[in-house]
């Protein structure tokens, strides 16, 4: 990520056995911020937000191997990355 306020807390395989990758991030300094999550291990992928138990919520736009994310103060986001 390109913002010091955003902490990557978890990177793991999805619990459903799909091969998707789950990334959990949170804002740590009580500030609303935008950041880019750069995915260096894959060039061709899709991404979406999901809840804490990994149910898919909303699609995210992937541009040049990065995902734009906006956080509220202390917000936690879970991103699901699906490799093609």
Tab-separated table of C-alpha atoms in Angstrom:
chain	number	residue	atom	x	y	z
A	1	UNK	CA	0.000	0.000	0.000
A	2	UNK	CA	1.160	3.546	-0.581
A	3	UNK	CA	-0.155	5.124	2.630
A	4	UNK	CA	1.415	4.738	6.083
A	5	UNK	CA	-2.004	4.825	7.777
A	6	UNK	CA	-3.042	1.547	6.155
A	7	UNK	CA	-1.848	-1.678	7.740
A	8	UNK	CA	-2.036	-5.035	5.967
A	9	UNK	CA	-3.072	-7.345	8.771
A	10	UNK	CA	-3.761	-10.636	6.986
A	11	UNK	CA	-2.851	-12.336	3.703
A	12	UNK	CA	-4.235	-15.861	3.372
A	13	UNK	CA	-5.989	-18.300	1.089
A	14	UNK	CA	-9.796	-18.102	0.995
A	15	UNK	CA	-11.542	-20.559	3.299
A	16	UNK	CA	-13.768	-21.935	0.492
A	17	UNK	CA	-10.868	-23.667	-1.291
A	18	UNK	CA	-11.287	-21.541	-4.442
A	19	UNK	CA	-7.617	-20.558	-4.579
A	20	UNK	CA	-8.546	-16.887	-4.091
A	21	UNK	CA	-6.377	-14.740	-1.856
A	22	UNK	CA	-7.816	-12.763	1.046
A	23	UNK	CA	-6.132	-9.521	2.144
A	24	UNK	CA	-7.406	-7.760	5.272
A	25	UNK	CA	-6.350	-4.148	5.835
A	26	UNK	CA	-7.226	-1.407	8.316
A	27	UNK	CA	-6.748	2.320	8.820
A	28	UNK	CA	-4.633	2.900	11.936
A	29	UNK	CA	-4.433	6.656	12.650
A	30	UNK	CA	-8.062	7.841	12.885
A	31	UNK	CA	-8.038	9.490	9.463
A	32	UNK	CA	-10.020	9.056	6.273
A	33	UNK	CA	-7.541	8.185	3.507
A	34	UNK	CA	-7.254	6.734	0.023
A	35	UNK	CA	-4.578	4.245	-0.928
A	36	UNK	CA	-3.503	1.856	-3.660
A	37	UNK	CA	-3.081	-1.827	-2.928
A	38	UNK	CA	-0.380	-2.954	-5.360
A	39	UNK	CA	-0.541	-6.653	-6.216
A	40	UNK	CA	2.985	-7.558	-7.306
A	41	UNK	CA	2.516	-11.344	-7.429
A	42	UNK	CA	-0.088	-11.288	-10.241
A	43	UNK	CA	-0.818	-9.215	-13.314
A	44	UNK	CA	-4.130	-10.732	-14.402
A	45	UNK	CA	-6.662	-10.793	-11.570
A	46	UNK	CA	-10.016	-9.506	-10.403
A	47	UNK	CA	-10.813	-8.136	-6.966
A	48	UNK	CA	-13.823	-7.502	-4.782
A	49	UNK	CA	-14.596	-6.512	-1.243
A	50	UNK	CA	-16.040	-9.106	1.082
A	51	UNK	CA	-17.211	-9.319	4.654
A	52	UNK	CA	-15.186	-10.818	7.489
A	53	UNK	CA	-16.446	-14.324	6.680
A	54	UNK	CA	-15.443	-13.880	3.027
A	55	UNK	CA	-18.879	-13.420	1.441
A	56	UNK	CA	-18.452	-11.310	-1.711
A	57	UNK	CA	-19.918	-7.787	-1.561
A	58	UNK	CA	-18.739	-5.369	-4.292
A	59	UNK	CA	-16.417	-5.550	-7.306
A	60	UNK	CA	-13.295	-3.402	-7.289
A	61	UNK	CA	-11.552	-1.813	-10.252
A	62	UNK	CA	-8.070	-3.110	-11.008
A	63	UNK	CA	-5.774	-0.709	-12.874
A	64	UNK	CA	-2.177	-1.565	-13.760
A	65	UNK	CA	-1.980	-4.247	-11.074
A	66	UNK	CA	-3.328	-2.004	-8.304
A	67	UNK	CA	-6.625	-1.580	-6.472
A	68	UNK	CA	-7.799	1.855	-5.298
A	69	UNK	CA	-9.294	1.774	-1.795
A	70	UNK	CA	-10.829	4.473	0.408
A	71	UNK	CA	-10.954	4.088	4.184
A	72	UNK	CA	-12.833	5.853	6.975
A	73	UNK	CA	-11.110	6.306	10.338
A	74	UNK	CA	-10.241	2.885	11.823
A	75	UNK	CA	-12.138	1.074	9.038
A	76	UNK	CA	-11.303	-2.567	8.279
A	77	UNK	CA	-11.552	-3.828	4.680
A	78	UNK	CA	-11.335	-7.354	3.387
A	79	UNK	CA	-10.326	-7.747	-0.267
A	80	UNK	CA	-10.680	-10.987	-2.234
A	81	UNK	CA	-8.237	-11.408	-5.146
A	82	UNK	CA	-9.110	-13.958	-7.832
A	83	UNK	CA	-6.293	-14.974	-10.141
A	84	UNK	CA	-7.202	-15.637	-13.767
